[in-house]
Amino acid sequence: GEARGLAGDAAGPGGAAGPGAPAAPMPWLIAAADGPALRAQARRLAELLSARPDRTAADVGFSLAVSRSALSRRASVPVGDRARMVSALHALAEGKGEPGIADPAVRTAFLFTGQGAQRARMGAGLRTAFPVFAAAFDEVCQELDSRLEQPLSGVLSAVPGSPEATLLDRTDFAQTGLFAFEVALFRLLESWGVRPDVLTGHSVGALAAAHGARVLVLPHAAAARAARGLRLRGL
């Protein structure tokens, strides 16, 4: 369970976050087979953390996110200071103000955004923190690079305001950049057991949704995305 494994699986000496763990706090994700088991998990975790003040909120969130099974009854403790998050665990254990309870009967939908959401260095923090995101992001960029004037990863990692970063204002780089980010984010969530029942997308997001739904394999989706971006740029 969460409490038994959390004592050392993602922490180094002194409770420091392990490789790939983000420095910023993350929500604490808890899962169990049913409501009573979920409350018991929350109680054990709260007791462990009360006894282990060296464990940071980021370290706890990382451990829970990457090393726990995604069972049918789930809850998340929203990000806050560590004491407040532990207090929320106690409330969850007592059945009071249960934060973020996920009902397995509720269907989940993902909406992939269209052009206009792009920004310089989008995904940079996720690439550093999560190897699954980085691997997916790099795979998509490799599929797209032969169809662009310069490597997409370089444009997306450029310093805001630099000549390379301003290329994101162009439709071909904006749309391919969003496609790479959306696919990588989808795969990261999928690796955590977050699997939507419905996927849809607006404009550039439609192809990311089609790929996520296994309607289009990555080479075909990437080719369509690059071609669309180049065509729109010429309008």
Short mmCIF file of C-alpha atoms in Angstrom, two decimals:
data_model
loop_
_atom_site.label_atom_id
_atom_site.label_comp_id
_atom_site.label_asym_id
_atom_site.label_seq_id
_atom_site.Cartn_x
_atom_site.Cartn_y
_atom_site.Cartn_z
CA GLY A 1 0.00 0.00 0.00
CA GLU A 2 0.92 3.67 -0.18
CA ALA A 3 2.10 3.99 3.40
CA ARG A 4 4.26 0.87 3.44
CA GLY A 5 6.23 1.71 0.31
CA LEU A 6 6.48 5.45 0.77
CA ALA A 7 9.14 5.30 3.45
CA GLY A 8 11.97 5.06 0.96
CA ASP A 9 11.06 4.13 -2.59
CA ALA A 10 11.59 7.54 -4.22
CA ALA A 11 13.63 9.30 -1.57
CA GLY A 12 17.31 9.61 -1.06
CA PRO A 13 19.10 10.39 2.20
CA GLY A 14 17.21 12.81 4.37
CA GLY A 15 14.02 12.39 2.37
CA ALA A 16 15.29 14.28 -0.69
CA ALA A 17 13.37 13.65 -3.88
CA GLY A 18 14.79 10.94 -6.08
CA PRO A 19 15.92 11.26 -9.72
CA GLY A 20 13.25 12.83 -11.88
CA ALA A 21 11.19 14.04 -8.93
CA PRO A 22 9.99 17.65 -9.34
CA ALA A 23 11.08 20.26 -6.81
CA ALA A 24 7.62 21.82 -6.61
CA PRO A 25 4.78 20.20 -4.62
CA MET A 26 2.38 17.87 -6.41
CA PRO A 27 -1.10 16.65 -5.53
CA TRP A 28 -1.08 13.49 -3.42
CA LEU A 29 -2.88 10.70 -5.27
CA ILE A 30 -4.41 7.82 -3.32
CA ALA A 31 -6.18 4.77 -4.73
CA ALA A 32 -7.94 1.75 -3.28
CA ALA A 33 -10.56 -0.84 -4.21
CA ASP A 34 -13.41 0.83 -2.29
CA GLY A 35 -14.29 3.70 0.05
CA PRO A 36 -13.29 2.06 3.37
CA ALA A 37 -9.97 0.94 1.94
CA LEU A 38 -9.35 4.44 0.59
CA ARG A 39 -9.94 5.98 4.01
CA ALA A 40 -7.63 3.39 5.57
CA GLN A 41 -4.92 4.26 3.05
CA ALA A 42 -5.29 7.94 3.89
CA ARG A 43 -5.04 7.17 7.62
CA ARG A 44 -1.87 5.09 7.22
CA LEU A 45 -0.26 7.71 5.01
CA ALA A 46 -1.12 10.52 7.45
CA GLU A 47 0.37 8.53 10.34
CA LEU A 48 3.53 7.82 8.37
CA LEU A 49 4.01 11.44 7.38
CA SER A 50 3.39 12.66 10.92
CA ALA A 51 6.25 10.39 11.98
CA ARG A 52 8.45 11.41 9.03
CA PRO A 53 8.67 15.21 8.88
CA ASP A 54 11.73 14.88 6.61
CA ARG A 55 9.56 13.78 3.68
CA THR A 56 8.83 16.78 1.46
CA ALA A 57 5.46 17.35 -0.20
CA ALA A 58 7.11 17.02 -3.63
CA ASP A 59 8.76 13.72 -2.70
CA VAL A 60 5.49 12.29 -1.37
CA GLY A 61 3.59 13.38 -4.48
CA PHE A 62 6.21 11.88 -6.79
CA SER A 63 6.20 8.56 -4.96
CA LEU A 64 2.41 8.29 -5.00
CA ALA A 65 2.17 9.29 -8.68
CA VAL A 66 4.73 6.91 -10.17
CA SER A 67 4.77 3.83 -7.95
CA ARG A 68 1.15 3.08 -7.05
CA SER A 69 -1.55 1.09 -8.82
CA ALA A 70 -4.48 3.07 -10.25
CA LEU A 71 -7.38 1.30 -8.50
CA SER A 72 -11.04 2.10 -9.00
CA ARG A 73 -11.61 4.35 -5.96
CA ARG A 74 -9.32 7.37 -6.00
CA ALA A 75 -8.75 10.67 -4.26
CA SER A 76 -6.32 13.54 -4.61
CA VAL A 77 -5.14 15.97 -1.94
CA PRO A 78 -4.72 19.41 -3.58
CA VAL A 79 -1.34 21.13 -3.42
CA GLY A 80 -0.74 23.28 -0.36
CA ASP A 81 1.78 23.49 2.44
CA ARG A 82 2.74 20.13 3.92
CA ALA A 83 0.85 20.57 7.19
CA ARG A 84 -2.35 21.47 5.35
CA MET A 85 -2.02 18.45 3.07
CA VAL A 86 -1.51 16.10 6.03
CA SER A 87 -4.57 17.65 7.66
CA ALA A 88 -6.54 16.92 4.48
CA LEU A 89 -5.43 13.29 4.71
CA HIS A 90 -6.83 13.09 8.24
CA ALA A 91 -10.11 14.56 6.98
CA LEU A 92 -10.22 12.01 4.19
CA ALA A 93 -9.52 9.20 6.66
CA GLU A 94 -12.48 10.35 8.76
CA GLY A 95 -14.78 10.70 5.76
CA LYS A 96 -14.97 14.48 6.11
CA GLY A 97 -14.56 16.83 3.17
CA GLU A 98 -13.10 14.10 0.99
CA PRO A 99 -10.97 15.97 -1.58
CA GLY A 100 -11.07 14.98 -5.21
CA ILE A 101 -12.88 11.66 -4.86
CA ALA A 102 -13.13 9.92 -8.22
CA ASP A 103 -16.32 7.96 -8.84
CA PRO A 104 -15.60 5.00 -11.17
CA ALA A 105 -19.08 5.41 -12.68
CA VAL A 106 -18.20 8.90 -13.96
CA ARG A 107 -16.79 9.01 -17.48
CA THR A 108 -13.63 10.99 -18.20
CA ALA A 109 -13.05 13.12 -21.31
CA PHE A 110 -9.89 14.82 -22.59
CA LEU A 111 -10.08 17.91 -24.79
CA PHE A 112 -6.92 18.77 -26.75
CA THR A 113 -6.51 22.49 -27.32
CA GLY A 114 -6.08 24.33 -30.58
CA GLN A 115 -3.59 26.94 -31.75
CA GLY A 116 -3.14 29.92 -29.46
CA ALA A 117 -2.12 27.98 -26.36
CA GLN A 118 1.53 27.69 -27.40
CA ARG A 119 4.24 29.45 -25.40
CA ALA A 120 8.01 29.50 -25.20
CA ARG A 121 9.54 26.58 -23.29
CA MET A 122 6.22 24.79 -22.91
CA GLY A 123 6.86 21.33 -21.53
CA ALA A 124 10.40 22.16 -20.40
CA GLY A 125 9.67 21.43 -16.74
CA LEU A 126 7.82 18.23 -17.57
CA ARG A 127 10.70 17.02 -19.75
CA THR A 128 13.09 17.48 -16.84
CA ALA A 129 10.83 15.92 -14.24
CA PHE A 130 9.29 12.96 -16.06
CA PRO A 131 11.23 10.56 -18.33
CA VAL A 132 7.98 9.25 -19.86
CA PHE A 133 7.05 12.75 -21.01
CA ALA A 134 10.59 13.43 -22.29
CA ALA A 135 10.75 10.19 -24.30
CA ALA A 136 7.35 10.78 -25.91
CA PHE A 137 8.15 14.43 -26.61
CA ASP A 138 11.45 13.55 -28.28
CA GLU A 139 9.81 10.79 -30.33
CA VAL A 140 7.23 13.20 -31.72
CA CYS A 141 9.83 15.87 -32.45
CA GLN A 142 11.90 13.36 -34.40
CA GLU A 143 8.88 12.52 -36.53
CA LEU A 144 8.29 16.22 -37.25
CA ASP A 145 11.83 17.55 -37.69
CA SER A 146 12.27 16.37 -41.29
CA ARG A 147 9.24 18.46 -42.25
CA LEU A 148 10.36 21.69 -40.57
CA GLU A 149 13.04 24.28 -41.29
CA GLN A 150 14.82 23.56 -38.01
CA PRO A 151 14.50 21.08 -35.12
CA LEU A 152 11.27 21.56 -33.21
CA SER A 153 12.80 20.73 -29.82
CA GLY A 154 15.25 23.63 -30.22
CA VAL A 155 12.44 26.06 -30.97
CA LEU A 156 10.39 24.86 -28.00
CA SER A 157 13.34 25.02 -25.59
CA ALA A 158 14.52 28.46 -26.72
CA VAL A 159 14.71 31.36 -24.29
CA PRO A 160 11.56 33.51 -24.39
CA GLY A 161 12.07 36.53 -26.62
CA SER A 162 14.90 34.94 -28.60
CA PRO A 163 14.68 34.66 -32.41
CA GLU A 164 14.13 30.91 -32.10
CA ALA A 165 11.30 31.34 -29.60
CA THR A 166 9.50 33.82 -31.86
CA LEU A 167 9.12 31.04 -34.44
CA LEU A 168 6.28 29.75 -32.26
CA ASP A 169 4.24 32.65 -33.65
CA ARG A 170 4.36 30.89 -37.02
CA THR A 171 1.58 28.41 -37.67
CA ASP A 172 3.89 25.57 -38.72
CA PHE A 173 5.87 25.66 -35.46
CA ALA A 174 2.90 26.58 -33.27
CA GLN A 175 0.81 23.64 -34.43
CA THR A 176 3.59 21.06 -34.46
CA GLY A 177 4.78 22.27 -31.05
CA LEU A 178 1.31 21.91 -29.56
CA PHE A 179 0.95 18.47 -31.12
CA ALA A 180 4.24 17.31 -29.55
CA PHE A 181 3.30 18.72 -26.15
CA GLU A 182 -0.22 17.26 -26.19
CA VAL A 183 0.88 13.78 -27.23
CA ALA A 184 3.63 13.71 -24.59
CA LEU A 185 1.26 14.95 -21.87
CA PHE A 186 -1.31 12.33 -22.85
CA ARG A 187 1.27 9.56 -22.61
CA LEU A 188 2.42 10.80 -19.22
CA LEU A 189 -1.13 10.73 -17.86
CA GLU A 190 -1.65 7.32 -19.45
CA SER A 191 1.47 6.01 -17.68
CA TRP A 192 -0.15 7.04 -14.38
CA GLY A 193 -3.27 5.05 -15.17
CA VAL A 194 -5.36 8.06 -16.22
CA ARG A 195 -7.24 6.76 -19.27
CA PRO A 196 -10.11 8.78 -20.69
CA ASP A 197 -13.35 7.31 -22.01
CA VAL A 198 -13.67 10.06 -24.63
CA LEU A 199 -11.07 12.11 -26.52
CA THR A 200 -11.79 15.16 -28.62
CA GLY A 201 -9.81 18.10 -29.92
CA HIS A 202 -10.19 21.57 -31.34
CA SER A 203 -8.28 22.42 -34.51
CA VAL A 204 -4.68 21.29 -33.97
CA GLY A 205 -5.86 19.16 -31.06
CA ALA A 206 -8.03 16.96 -33.27
CA LEU A 207 -5.03 15.01 -34.60
CA ALA A 208 -3.55 14.64 -31.12
CA ALA A 209 -6.89 13.22 -29.99
CA ALA A 210 -7.01 10.86 -32.98
CA HIS A 211 -3.53 9.59 -32.17
CA GLY A 212 -4.39 9.17 -28.49
CA ALA A 213 -7.48 7.18 -29.49
CA ARG A 214 -5.29 4.89 -31.65
CA VAL A 215 -7.07 6.03 -34.79
CA LEU A 216 -3.84 7.38 -36.30
CA VAL A 217 -0.35 5.98 -35.71
CA LEU A 218 2.27 8.57 -34.83
CA PRO A 219 4.00 8.85 -38.26
CA HIS A 220 0.67 9.48 -40.01
CA ALA A 221 -0.57 11.92 -37.37
CA ALA A 222 2.74 13.82 -37.38
CA ALA A 223 2.80 14.04 -41.18
CA ALA A 224 -0.78 15.36 -41.25
CA ARG A 225 0.00 17.89 -38.52
CA ALA A 226 3.13 19.22 -40.25
CA ALA A 227 1.37 19.44 -43.62
CA ARG A 228 -1.58 21.31 -42.13
CA GLY A 229 0.67 23.79 -40.35
CA LEU A 230 2.66 24.52 -43.50
CA ARG A 231 -0.48 24.90 -45.59
CA LEU A 232 -2.09 27.32 -43.14
CA ARG A 233 1.12 29.33 -42.95
CA GLY A 234 0.88 29.95 -46.68
CA LEU A 235 -2.70 31.25 -46.57
#
